[in-house]
C-alpha positions as a Markdown table, in Angstrom:
| # | Residue | x | y | z |
|---|---|---|---|---|
| 1 | Unk | -1.7 | 69.7 | 52.1 |
| 2 | Unk | -1.3 | 68.3 | 55.4 |
| 3 | Unk | -0.2 | 70.9 | 58.2 |
| 4 | Unk | 1.1 | 70.0 | 61.8 |
| 5 | Unk | -1.9 | 68.7 | 63.6 |
| 6 | Unk | -2.9 | 68.4 | 67.2 |
| 7 | Unk | -3.5 | 64.8 | 67.2 |
| 8 | Unk | -5.6 | 64.9 | 70.4 |
| 9 | Unk | -7.9 | 67.4 | 68.5 |
| 10 | Unk | -8.2 | 65.2 | 65.5 |
| 11 | Unk | -9.4 | 62.4 | 67.8 |
| 12 | Unk | -12.2 | 64.7 | 68.7 |
| 13 | Unk | -13.1 | 65.6 | 65.3 |
| 14 | Unk | -13.9 | 62.0 | 64.3 |
| 15 | Unk | -10.5 | 60.4 | 63.2 |
| 16 | Unk | -10.9 | 56.8 | 64.2 |
| 17 | Unk | -9.0 | 55.6 | 67.3 |
| 18 | Unk | -7.3 | 52.8 | 65.3 |
| 19 | Unk | -6.1 | 55.2 | 62.5 |
| 20 | Unk | -2.4 | 55.3 | 62.3 |
| 21 | Unk | -0.7 | 58.5 | 62.3 |
| 22 | Unk | 2.3 | 59.2 | 59.8 |
| 23 | Unk | 4.7 | 61.8 | 58.6 |
| 24 | Unk | 5.3 | 62.2 | 54.8 |
| 25 | Unk | 8.7 | 62.8 | 53.3 |
| 26 | Unk | 9.7 | 63.9 | 49.7 |
| 27 | Unk | 13.1 | 64.8 | 48.2 |
| 28 | Unk | 13.5 | 67.9 | 45.8 |
| 29 | Unk | 16.3 | 67.2 | 43.3 |
| 30 | Unk | 17.2 | 68.1 | 39.6 |
| 31 | Unk | 14.4 | 65.9 | 38.1 |
| 32 | Unk | 11.9 | 67.0 | 40.8 |
| 33 | Unk | 10.9 | 70.7 | 41.3 |
| 34 | Unk | 9.6 | 71.8 | 44.7 |
| 35 | Unk | 6.1 | 72.4 | 43.1 |
| 36 | Unk | 6.2 | 68.9 | 41.6 |
| 37 | Unk | 7.2 | 67.3 | 44.9 |
| 38 | Unk | 4.2 | 68.9 | 46.6 |
| 39 | Unk | 1.8 | 67.6 | 44.1 |
| 40 | Unk | 3.4 | 64.2 | 44.6 |
| 41 | Unk | 3.0 | 64.6 | 48.4 |
| 42 | Unk | -0.7 | 65.6 | 48.1 |
| 43 | Unk | -1.3 | 62.3 | 46.2 |
| 44 | Unk | 0.8 | 60.2 | 48.7 |
| 45 | Unk | -1.4 | 61.8 | 51.5 |
| 46 | Unk | -4.4 | 60.6 | 49.7 |
| 47 | Unk | -2.9 | 57.2 | 49.2 |
| 48 | Unk | -2.1 | 57.0 | 53.0 |
| 49 | Unk | -5.6 | 58.0 | 53.8 |
| 50 | Unk | -6.9 | 55.0 | 51.4 |
| 51 | Unk | -4.5 | 52.6 | 53.3 |
| 52 | Unk | -6.0 | 53.9 | 56.7 |
| 53 | Unk | -3.3 | 56.3 | 57.8 |
| 54 | Unk | -3.6 | 60.0 | 58.6 |
| 55 | Unk | -0.8 | 62.3 | 57.2 |
| 56 | Unk | 0.0 | 64.6 | 60.3 |
| 57 | Unk | 3.0 | 66.5 | 58.7 |
| 58 | Unk | 5.1 | 66.6 | 55.7 |
| 59 | Unk | 8.9 | 67.1 | 55.1 |
| 60 | Unk | 10.8 | 68.1 | 52.1 |
| 61 | Unk | 14.5 | 68.4 | 51.4 |
| 62 | Unk | 16.6 | 69.7 | 48.6 |
| 63 | Unk | 19.4 | 67.3 | 47.6 |
| 64 | Unk | 21.6 | 67.0 | 44.7 |
| 65 | Unk | 20.9 | 63.3 | 44.9 |
| 66 | Unk | 19.2 | 61.1 | 47.6 |
| 67 | Unk | 21.7 | 59.8 | 50.4 |
| 68 | Unk | 22.6 | 56.1 | 49.7 |
| 69 | Unk | 22.2 | 55.1 | 53.3 |
| 70 | Unk | 19.4 | 57.0 | 54.7 |
| 71 | Unk | 17.9 | 58.7 | 51.5 |
| 72 | Unk | 17.6 | 62.1 | 53.5 |
| 73 | Unk | 20.4 | 64.0 | 54.9 |
| 74 | Unk | 21.6 | 63.8 | 58.5 |
| 75 | Unk | 20.2 | 67.1 | 59.7 |
| 76 | Unk | 16.7 | 66.3 | 58.2 |
| 77 | Unk | 16.8 | 62.9 | 59.8 |
| 78 | Unk | 17.6 | 64.4 | 63.2 |
| 79 | Unk | 14.6 | 66.9 | 62.6 |
| 80 | Unk | 12.2 | 64.1 | 62.0 |
| 81 | Unk | 13.5 | 62.0 | 64.9 |
| 82 | Unk | 13.0 | 64.9 | 67.3 |
| 83 | Unk | 9.4 | 65.5 | 66.2 |
| 84 | Unk | 8.6 | 61.7 | 66.4 |
| 85 | Unk | 9.9 | 61.9 | 70.1 |
| 86 | Unk | 7.6 | 64.6 | 70.9 |
| 87 | Unk | 4.6 | 63.1 | 69.3 |
| 88 | Unk | 4.6 | 59.2 | 70.3 |
| 89 | Unk | 1.4 | 58.7 | 68.3 |
| 90 | Unk | 3.4 | 58.8 | 65.2 |
| 91 | Unk | 3.8 | 55.1 | 64.1 |
| 92 | Unk | 5.2 | 55.4 | 60.5 |
| 93 | Unk | 7.1 | 57.6 | 58.0 |
| 94 | Unk | 6.2 | 57.2 | 54.3 |
| 95 | Unk | 8.6 | 58.2 | 51.7 |
| 96 | Unk | 7.4 | 59.4 | 48.3 |
| 97 | Unk | 10.2 | 57.5 | 46.4 |
| 98 | Unk | 11.2 | 53.8 | 46.6 |
| 99 | Unk | 13.8 | 52.8 | 49.2 |
| 100 | Unk | 16.4 | 50.1 | 49.2 |
| 101 | Unk | 16.3 | 47.4 | 51.9 |
| 102 | Unk | 19.4 | 49.0 | 53.5 |
| 103 | Unk | 17.8 | 52.4 | 53.6 |
| 104 | Unk | 14.6 | 51.1 | 55.2 |
| 105 | Unk | 16.7 | 49.4 | 57.8 |
| 106 | Unk | 18.8 | 52.5 | 58.6 |
| 107 | Unk | 15.8 | 54.8 | 58.7 |
| 108 | Unk | 14.0 | 52.4 | 61.1 |
| 109 | Unk | 16.9 | 52.1 | 63.4 |
| 110 | Unk | 17.3 | 55.9 | 63.5 |
| 111 | Unk | 13.6 | 56.8 | 63.9 |
| 112 | Unk | 12.2 | 53.8 | 65.7 |
| 113 | Unk | 8.9 | 53.7 | 63.7 |
| 114 | Unk | 7.6 | 51.8 | 60.7 |
| 115 | Unk | 9.2 | 53.0 | 57.4 |
| 116 | Unk | 7.2 | 52.7 | 54.2 |
| 117 | Unk | 7.9 | 53.9 | 50.6 |
| 118 | Unk | 5.4 | 54.8 | 47.8 |
| 119 | Unk | 5.6 | 51.4 | 46.1 |
| 120 | Unk | 5.0 | 49.3 | 49.4 |
| 121 | Unk | 1.9 | 51.7 | 50.3 |
| 122 | Unk | 0.4 | 51.1 | 46.8 |
| 123 | Unk | 0.9 | 47.3 | 47.3 |
| 124 | Unk | -0.7 | 47.4 | 50.7 |
| 125 | Unk | -3.7 | 49.2 | 49.2 |
| 126 | Unk | -3.9 | 46.7 | 46.3 |
| 127 | Unk | -3.7 | 43.7 | 48.7 |
| 128 | Unk | -6.8 | 45.1 | 50.7 |
| 129 | Unk | -8.7 | 45.8 | 47.5 |
| 130 | Unk | -8.0 | 42.5 | 45.7 |
| 131 | Unk | -11.2 | 40.4 | 45.6 |
| 132 | Unk | -10.7 | 37.8 | 42.8 |
| 133 | Unk | -8.2 | 35.0 | 42.4 |
| 134 | Unk | -6.7 | 36.9 | 39.6 |
| 135 | Unk | -6.3 | 40.3 | 41.4 |
| 136 | Unk | -4.9 | 38.4 | 44.7 |
| 137 | Unk | -2.4 | 36.5 | 42.6 |
| 138 | Unk | -1.2 | 39.6 | 40.8 |
| 139 | Unk | -0.8 | 41.5 | 44.0 |
| 140 | Unk | 1.2 | 38.6 | 45.5 |
| 141 | Unk | 3.5 | 38.4 | 42.5 |
| 142 | Unk | 4.2 | 42.2 | 42.6 |
| 143 | Unk | 5.0 | 41.8 | 46.3 |
| 144 | Unk | 7.4 | 39.1 | 45.7 |
| 145 | Unk | 9.0 | 41.1 | 42.9 |
| 146 | Unk | 9.2 | 44.0 | 45.1 |
| 147 | Unk | 10.8 | 42.1 | 47.9 |
| 148 | Unk | 13.5 | 40.1 | 46.0 |
| 149 | Unk | 16.1 | 43.0 | 45.3 |
| 150 | Unk | 15.7 | 44.4 | 48.8 |
| 151 | Unk | 16.2 | 41.0 | 50.6 |
| 152 | Unk | 19.9 | 41.5 | 51.6 |
| 153 | Unk | 19.1 | 45.2 | 53.1 |
| 154 | Unk | 16.2 | 43.8 | 55.1 |
| 155 | Unk | 18.3 | 41.0 | 56.8 |
| 156 | Unk | 19.4 | 43.1 | 59.8 |
| 157 | Unk | 21.2 | 40.1 | 61.6 |
| 158 | Unk | 23.6 | 39.9 | 58.7 |
| 159 | Unk | 24.9 | 43.3 | 59.8 |
| 160 | Unk | 26.0 | 42.0 | 63.1 |
| 161 | Unk | 27.9 | 38.9 | 61.5 |
| 162 | Unk | 30.8 | 40.9 | 60.1 |
| 163 | Unk | 32.2 | 37.9 | 58.3 |
| 164 | Unk | 34.7 | 37.8 | 55.4 |
| 165 | Unk | 34.5 | 40.0 | 52.3 |
| 166 | Unk | 30.9 | 39.2 | 51.5 |
| 167 | Unk | 29.9 | 38.3 | 55.1 |
| 168 | Unk | 30.4 | 34.6 | 54.3 |
| 169 | Unk | 28.9 | 31.9 | 56.6 |
| 170 | Unk | 25.5 | 30.3 | 57.5 |
| 171 | Unk | 23.7 | 33.7 | 57.3 |
| 172 | Unk | 24.7 | 34.0 | 53.7 |
| 173 | Unk | 23.4 | 30.5 | 52.9 |
| 174 | Unk | 20.0 | 31.4 | 54.7 |
| 175 | Unk | 19.6 | 34.5 | 52.6 |
| 176 | Unk | 20.3 | 32.5 | 49.4 |
| 177 | Unk | 17.7 | 30.0 | 50.5 |
| 178 | Unk | 15.2 | 32.7 | 51.0 |
| 179 | Unk | 16.0 | 34.1 | 47.6 |
| 180 | Unk | 15.5 | 30.8 | 45.9 |
| 181 | Unk | 12.2 | 30.4 | 47.8 |
| 182 | Unk | 11.1 | 33.7 | 46.4 |
| 183 | Unk | 12.2 | 33.1 | 42.9 |
| 184 | Unk | 10.3 | 29.7 | 43.1 |
| 185 | Unk | 7.3 | 31.5 | 44.4 |
| 186 | Unk | 7.5 | 34.2 | 41.6 |
| 187 | Unk | 7.7 | 31.3 | 39.0 |
| 188 | Unk | 4.8 | 29.5 | 40.6 |
| 189 | Unk | 2.6 | 32.7 | 40.7 |
| 190 | Unk | 3.5 | 33.5 | 37.1 |
| 191 | Unk | 2.3 | 30.0 | 36.0 |
| 192 | Unk | -0.9 | 30.4 | 38.1 |
| 193 | Unk | -1.5 | 33.7 | 36.4 |
| 194 | Unk | -1.0 | 32.2 | 32.9 |
| 195 | Unk | -3.7 | 29.6 | 33.6 |
| 196 | Unk | -6.0 | 32.2 | 35.0 |
| 197 | Unk | -5.3 | 34.4 | 31.9 |
| 198 | Unk | -6.2 | 31.4 | 29.7 |
| 199 | Unk | -9.6 | 30.9 | 31.6 |
| 200 | Unk | -10.2 | 34.8 | 31.1 |
| 201 | Unk | -9.3 | 34.6 | 27.4 |
| 202 | Unk | -11.8 | 31.8 | 26.8 |
| 203 | Unk | -14.4 | 33.9 | 28.8 |
| 204 | Unk | -13.8 | 36.8 | 26.6 |
| 205 | Unk | -14.1 | 34.8 | 23.4 |
| 206 | Unk | -17.3 | 33.4 | 24.7 |
| 207 | Unk | -18.8 | 36.9 | 24.7 |
| 208 | Unk | -19.6 | 36.7 | 21.0 |
| 209 | Unk | -19.1 | 39.2 | 18.3 |
| 210 | Unk | -19.8 | 42.4 | 20.4 |
| 211 | Unk | -18.1 | 45.6 | 20.3 |
| 212 | Unk | -16.0 | 46.3 | 23.5 |
| 213 | Unk | -15.9 | 49.8 | 25.2 |
| 214 | Unk | -13.4 | 50.2 | 28.1 |
| 215 | Unk | -13.4 | 53.0 | 30.6 |
| 216 | Unk | -9.7 | 54.0 | 31.4 |
| 217 | Unk | -8.2 | 56.9 | 33.3 |
| 218 | Unk | -6.4 | 58.1 | 36.4 |
| 219 | Unk | -7.4 | 56.6 | 39.8 |
| 220 | Unk | -10.4 | 58.3 | 41.4 |
| 221 | Unk | -11.7 | 60.2 | 38.5 |
| 222 | Unk | -15.2 | 58.7 | 38.5 |
| 223 | Unk | -14.8 | 55.7 | 36.2 |
| 224 | Unk | -17.0 | 53.5 | 38.5 |
| 225 | Unk | -19.7 | 56.1 | 39.0 |
| 226 | Unk | -19.9 | 56.5 | 35.3 |
| 227 | Unk | -19.9 | 52.6 | 34.9 |
| 228 | Unk | -22.9 | 52.5 | 37.1 |
| 229 | Unk | -24.8 | 55.4 | 35.3 |
| 230 | Unk | -24.2 | 54.0 | 31.7 |
| 231 | Unk | -24.8 | 50.3 | 32.5 |
| 232 | Unk | -27.5 | 50.9 | 35.2 |
| 233 | Unk | -25.4 | 48.5 | 37.5 |
| 234 | Unk | -24.0 | 48.5 | 40.9 |
| 235 | Unk | -20.3 | 48.8 | 40.6 |
| 236 | Unk | -18.4 | 49.5 | 43.8 |
| 237 | Unk | -17.5 | 53.3 | 43.7 |
| 238 | Unk | -15.7 | 55.2 | 46.6 |
| 239 | Unk | -13.9 | 58.4 | 47.0 |
| 240 | Unk | -10.5 | 56.5 | 47.5 |
| 241 | Unk | -7.6 | 55.6 | 45.3 |
| 242 | Unk | -7.9 | 52.2 | 43.6 |
| 243 | Unk | -11.3 | 51.5 | 44.7 |
| 244 | Unk | -11.7 | 49.1 | 41.7 |
| 245 | Unk | -8.9 | 46.5 | 41.0 |
| 246 | Unk | -10.8 | 43.7 | 39.2 |
| 247 | Unk | -12.1 | 44.5 | 35.7 |
| 248 | Unk | -16.1 | 44.6 | 35.7 |
| 249 | Unk | -17.8 | 44.0 | 32.4 |
| 250 | Unk | -21.5 | 44.7 | 31.7 |
| 251 | Unk | -23.6 | 44.1 | 28.6 |
| 252 | Unk | -25.3 | 47.3 | 27.5 |
| 253 | Unk | -27.8 | 48.0 | 24.6 |
| 254 | Unk | -28.6 | 51.5 | 23.6 |
| 255 | Unk | -31.3 | 51.9 | 20.9 |
| 256 | Unk | -31.2 | 48.2 | 20.2 |
| 257 | Unk | -27.4 | 48.3 | 19.8 |
| 258 | Unk | -25.7 | 45.9 | 22.1 |
| 259 | Unk | -21.9 | 46.3 | 23.2 |
| 260 | Unk | -19.8 | 45.4 | 26.2 |
| 261 | Unk | -18.8 | 48.0 | 28.6 |
| 262 | Unk | -15.9 | 47.5 | 31.1 |
| 263 | Unk | -14.5 | 49.4 | 34.1 |
| 264 | Unk | -10.6 | 48.9 | 34.6 |
| 265 | Unk | -8.1 | 49.6 | 37.3 |
| 266 | Unk | -6.9 | 53.3 | 37.5 |
| 267 | Unk | -3.5 | 54.5 | 36.7 |
| 268 | Unk | -1.3 | 56.6 | 38.8 |
| 269 | Unk | 1.9 | 58.6 | 38.8 |
| 270 | Unk | 5.1 | 56.8 | 39.9 |
| 271 | Unk | 3.3 | 53.5 | 39.6 |
| 272 | Unk | 5.9 | 50.8 | 40.1 |
| 273 | Unk | 6.9 | 49.0 | 37.0 |
| 274 | Unk | 6.6 | 45.6 | 38.6 |
| 275 | Unk | 3.1 | 46.5 | 39.4 |
| 276 | Unk | 2.3 | 47.3 | 35.9 |
| 277 | Unk | 3.9 | 44.0 | 34.8 |
| 278 | Unk | 1.8 | 42.1 | 37.3 |
| 279 | Unk | -1.5 | 43.6 | 36.3 |
| 280 | Unk | -1.0 | 43.6 | 32.5 |
| 281 | Unk | -3.4 | 40.5 | 32.5 |
| 282 | Unk | -6.0 | 42.6 | 34.1 |
| 283 | Unk | -5.5 | 45.3 | 31.5 |
| 284 | Unk | -5.8 | 42.7 | 28.6 |
| 285 | Unk | -9.4 | 44.0 | 28.7 |
| 286 | Unk | -8.0 | 47.3 | 27.4 |
| 287 | Unk | -5.9 | 45.6 | 24.9 |
| 288 | Unk | -8.9 | 43.8 | 23.4 |
| 289 | Unk | -11.1 | 46.7 | 23.4 |
| 290 | Unk | -12.5 | 48.4 | 20.2 |
| 291 | Unk | -13.2 | 51.8 | 21.9 |
| 292 | Unk | -11.5 | 53.6 | 24.9 |
| 293 | Unk | -13.5 | 56.1 | 27.0 |
| 294 | Unk | -10.7 | 58.0 | 28.7 |
| 295 | Unk | -12.1 | 59.4 | 31.9 |
| 296 | Unk | -10.6 | 62.7 | 33.2 |
| 297 | Unk | -11.4 | 64.7 | 36.4 |
| 298 | Unk | -11.4 | 68.1 | 34.7 |
| 299 | Unk | -11.7 | 69.8 | 38.2 |
| 300 | Unk | -8.2 | 68.4 | 39.2 |
| 301 | Unk | -5.6 | 71.1 | 38.8 |
| 302 | Unk | -3.1 | 68.4 | 37.1 |
| 303 | Unk | -5.5 | 66.9 | 35.0 |
| 304 | Unk | -3.3 | 67.3 | 31.9 |
| 305 | Unk | -0.5 | 65.6 | 33.6 |
| 306 | Unk | -2.8 | 62.8 | 34.7 |
| 307 | Unk | -3.8 | 62.4 | 31.1 |
| 308 | Unk | -0.3 | 61.9 | 29.9 |
| 309 | Unk | 0.4 | 59.6 | 32.7 |
| 310 | Unk | -2.5 | 57.4 | 31.4 |
| 311 | Unk | -1.3 | 57.8 | 27.8 |
| 312 | Unk | 2.1 | 56.7 | 28.7 |
| 313 | Unk | 0.6 | 53.4 | 30.3 |
| 314 | Unk | -1.6 | 52.9 | 27.4 |
| 315 | Unk | 1.3 | 53.3 | 25.0 |
| 316 | Unk | 3.3 | 50.6 | 27.1 |
| 317 | Unk | 0.3 | 48.5 | 26.7 |
| 318 | Unk | 0.2 | 49.1 | 22.9 |
| 319 | Unk | -3.3 | 50.5 | 23.2 |
| 320 | Unk | -2.8 | 54.2 | 22.5 |
| 321 | Unk | -4.0 | 54.2 | 18.9 |
| 322 | Unk | -7.3 | 52.8 | 19.7 |
| 323 | Unk | -10.6 | 55.0 | 18.8 |
| 324 | Unk | -10.8 | 57.1 | 21.9 |
| 325 | Unk | -13.3 | 59.7 | 23.5 |
| 326 | Unk | -12.2 | 61.9 | 26.3 |
| 327 | Unk | -14.9 | 62.2 | 28.9 |
| 328 | Unk | -14.0 | 65.3 | 31.0 |
| 329 | Unk | -16.0 | 64.4 | 34.3 |
| 330 | Unk | -16.7 | 66.6 | 37.3 |
| 331 | Unk | -17.5 | 69.7 | 35.3 |
| 332 | Unk | -19.9 | 70.9 | 38.2 |
| 333 | Unk | -16.9 | 70.8 | 40.6 |
| 334 | Unk | -14.8 | 72.7 | 38.0 |
| 335 | Unk | -17.4 | 75.5 | 38.0 |
| 336 | Unk | -17.5 | 75.8 | 41.6 |
| 337 | Unk | -13.6 | 76.1 | 41.8 |
| 338 | Unk | -13.1 | 78.5 | 38.9 |
| 339 | Unk | -16.1 | 80.4 | 37.9 |
| 340 | Unk | -17.5 | 83.6 | 39.4 |
| 341 | Unk | -20.9 | 82.9 | 40.9 |
| 342 | Unk | -22.4 | 86.0 | 39.0 |
| 343 | Unk | -21.0 | 84.8 | 35.6 |
| 344 | Unk | -23.8 | 84.8 | 32.9 |
| 345 | Unk | -24.7 | 81.3 | 31.2 |
| 346 | Unk | -23.5 | 82.7 | 27.8 |
| 347 | Unk | -20.1 | 83.4 | 29.2 |
| 348 | Unk | -19.8 | 80.0 | 30.8 |
| 349 | Unk | -20.8 | 78.2 | 27.5 |
| 350 | Unk | -18.0 | 80.3 | 25.8 |
| 351 | Unk | -15.5 | 79.2 | 28.3 |
| 352 | Unk | -16.5 | 75.6 | 28.0 |
| 353 | Unk | -16.3 | 75.7 | 24.2 |
| 354 | Unk | -12.7 | 77.2 | 24.5 |
| 355 | Unk | -11.9 | 74.4 | 27.1 |
| 356 | Unk | -12.9 | 71.6 | 24.8 |
| 357 | Unk | -11.3 | 73.3 | 21.7 |
| 358 | Unk | -7.9 | 73.5 | 23.7 |
| 359 | Unk | -8.1 | 70.0 | 25.0 |
| 360 | Unk | -8.8 | 68.7 | 21.6 |
| 361 | Unk | -5.9 | 70.6 | 20.3 |
| 362 | Unk | -3.7 | 69.2 | 23.0 |
| 363 | Unk | -4.8 | 65.5 | 22.9 |
| 364 | Unk | -6.3 | 65.2 | 19.3 |
| 365 | Unk | -9.2 | 63.1 | 20.3 |
| 366 | Unk | -12.9 | 64.3 | 20.5 |
| 367 | Unk | -14.2 | 65.1 | 24.0 |
| 368 | Unk | -17.3 | 65.8 | 26.0 |
| 369 | Unk | -17.8 | 67.5 | 29.4 |
| 370 | Unk | -20.1 | 65.8 | 31.9 |
| 371 | Unk | -20.8 | 65.3 | 35.5 |
| 372 | Unk | -21.5 | 61.6 | 36.4 |
| 373 | Unk | -23.0 | 62.8 | 39.7 |
| 374 | Unk | -25.6 | 65.3 | 38.4 |
| 375 | Unk | -25.9 | 63.5 | 35.0 |
| 376 | Unk | -25.2 | 66.8 | 33.1 |
| 377 | Unk | -23.8 | 66.0 | 29.5 |
| 378 | Unk | -24.6 | 62.3 | 29.7 |
| 379 | Unk | -27.0 | 62.5 | 26.7 |
| 380 | Unk | -24.4 | 64.0 | 24.6 |
| 381 | Unk | -21.9 | 61.2 | 25.7 |
| 382 | Unk | -24.3 | 58.5 | 24.9 |
| 383 | Unk | -24.9 | 59.9 | 21.5 |
| 384 | Unk | -21.1 | 60.2 | 20.8 |
| 385 | Unk | -20.5 | 56.5 | 22.2 |
| 386 | Unk | -23.4 | 55.1 | 20.3 |
| 387 | Unk | -22.1 | 56.6 | 17.0 |
| 388 | Unk | -18.6 | 55.4 | 17.7 |
| 389 | Unk | -19.9 | 51.7 | 18.6 |
| 390 | Unk | -21.9 | 51.7 | 15.2 |
| 391 | Unk | -18.9 | 52.7 | 13.2 |
| 392 | Unk | -16.9 | 50.0 | 14.9 |
| 393 | Unk | -19.6 | 47.4 | 14.1 |
| 394 | Unk | -19.4 | 48.5 | 10.5 |
| 395 | Unk | -15.7 | 48.1 | 10.3 |
| 396 | Unk | -15.5 | 44.9 | 12.6 |
| 397 | Unk | -18.7 | 43.1 | 11.8 |
| 398 | Unk | -20.3 | 44.6 | 8.7 |
| 399 | Unk | -22.9 | 41.7 | 8.4 |
| 400 | Unk | -24.2 | 42.5 | 11.9 |
| 401 | Unk | -24.3 | 46.4 | 11.5 |
| 402 | Unk | -26.9 | 46.1 | 8.8 |
| 403 | Unk | -29.4 | 45.1 | 11.5 |
| 404 | Unk | -29.4 | 48.6 | 13.0 |
């Protein structure tokens, strides 16, 4: 959790000179408790860090409903403005919920710094992470879909026109022209994605009759590290959100049994709907998989909530009913956080048997506890995955399964 920092001191501690400093803002209302908002802001702080911004201080406010003009109340807005005035290094304020174009303009006018909401921050990260033509096209499509409904509010010069009822005049013609350009761009990007998708579908068909296993899970739970371990390949892995955008597929053979293993983009709470829509083609790999390895960071205090977030997205993709193995990663970190250092090994084992039983009761699927970093539990994971792969071969390609 970010506290108020001495920015000069942070410079001395190694924060890069070009790093931007930001304030975080969340609103507590009937559907968001104070505890939940703090969790969201923790995640927002990590998102900001991934994008290259350092969160200096966070603000929360209890409201029945967000203000239609400035999202937060007048008093809180003045409090933030005073803080920014005292700390000229602050260059942006990041809001944990989506803002309208009108709200963004009003806030920029009042605070005199850049205003960003959660969706635009995620889109910015996606834009920097996109490597392939498919990912770049998907990000651009999501950006256009995000911009279109906010176009009127972002046209600040229309505020000064004060024309008739709907501010009639040349400005309105200009905004309609821009809307048409964006709609045309969206249509063009969708067509481009269809072509890319057809090429990707052809590539998937050319892989032959192999069982497909996909790593899915919340962002930053260790999927890419696990991918590297299981496939003995070098997939980009970093302790940042959305380190992987493009689906990576590797052919693996264990005990002479070949299958395809893929790493997919991580999910996150409050993921903008248009972003899910744009990235559905990337997630086709999940749809066409025979087995899902749902990777979970067991050391994260909200891992059960993260599982539900991923399951909700899988349900939206119509992939929730696929054979699934829960892979509870970072068990070494979990022990560091929760175990007494003098606890005996027998007691630790008993606790972990209980954890696995509770999680299986909650989420029904079989599970395994591992550490991708220390390789603990990986042999058990391999045994379980190999058994599932053989079962799927027997169901899908019975004539092939006789070979093993």
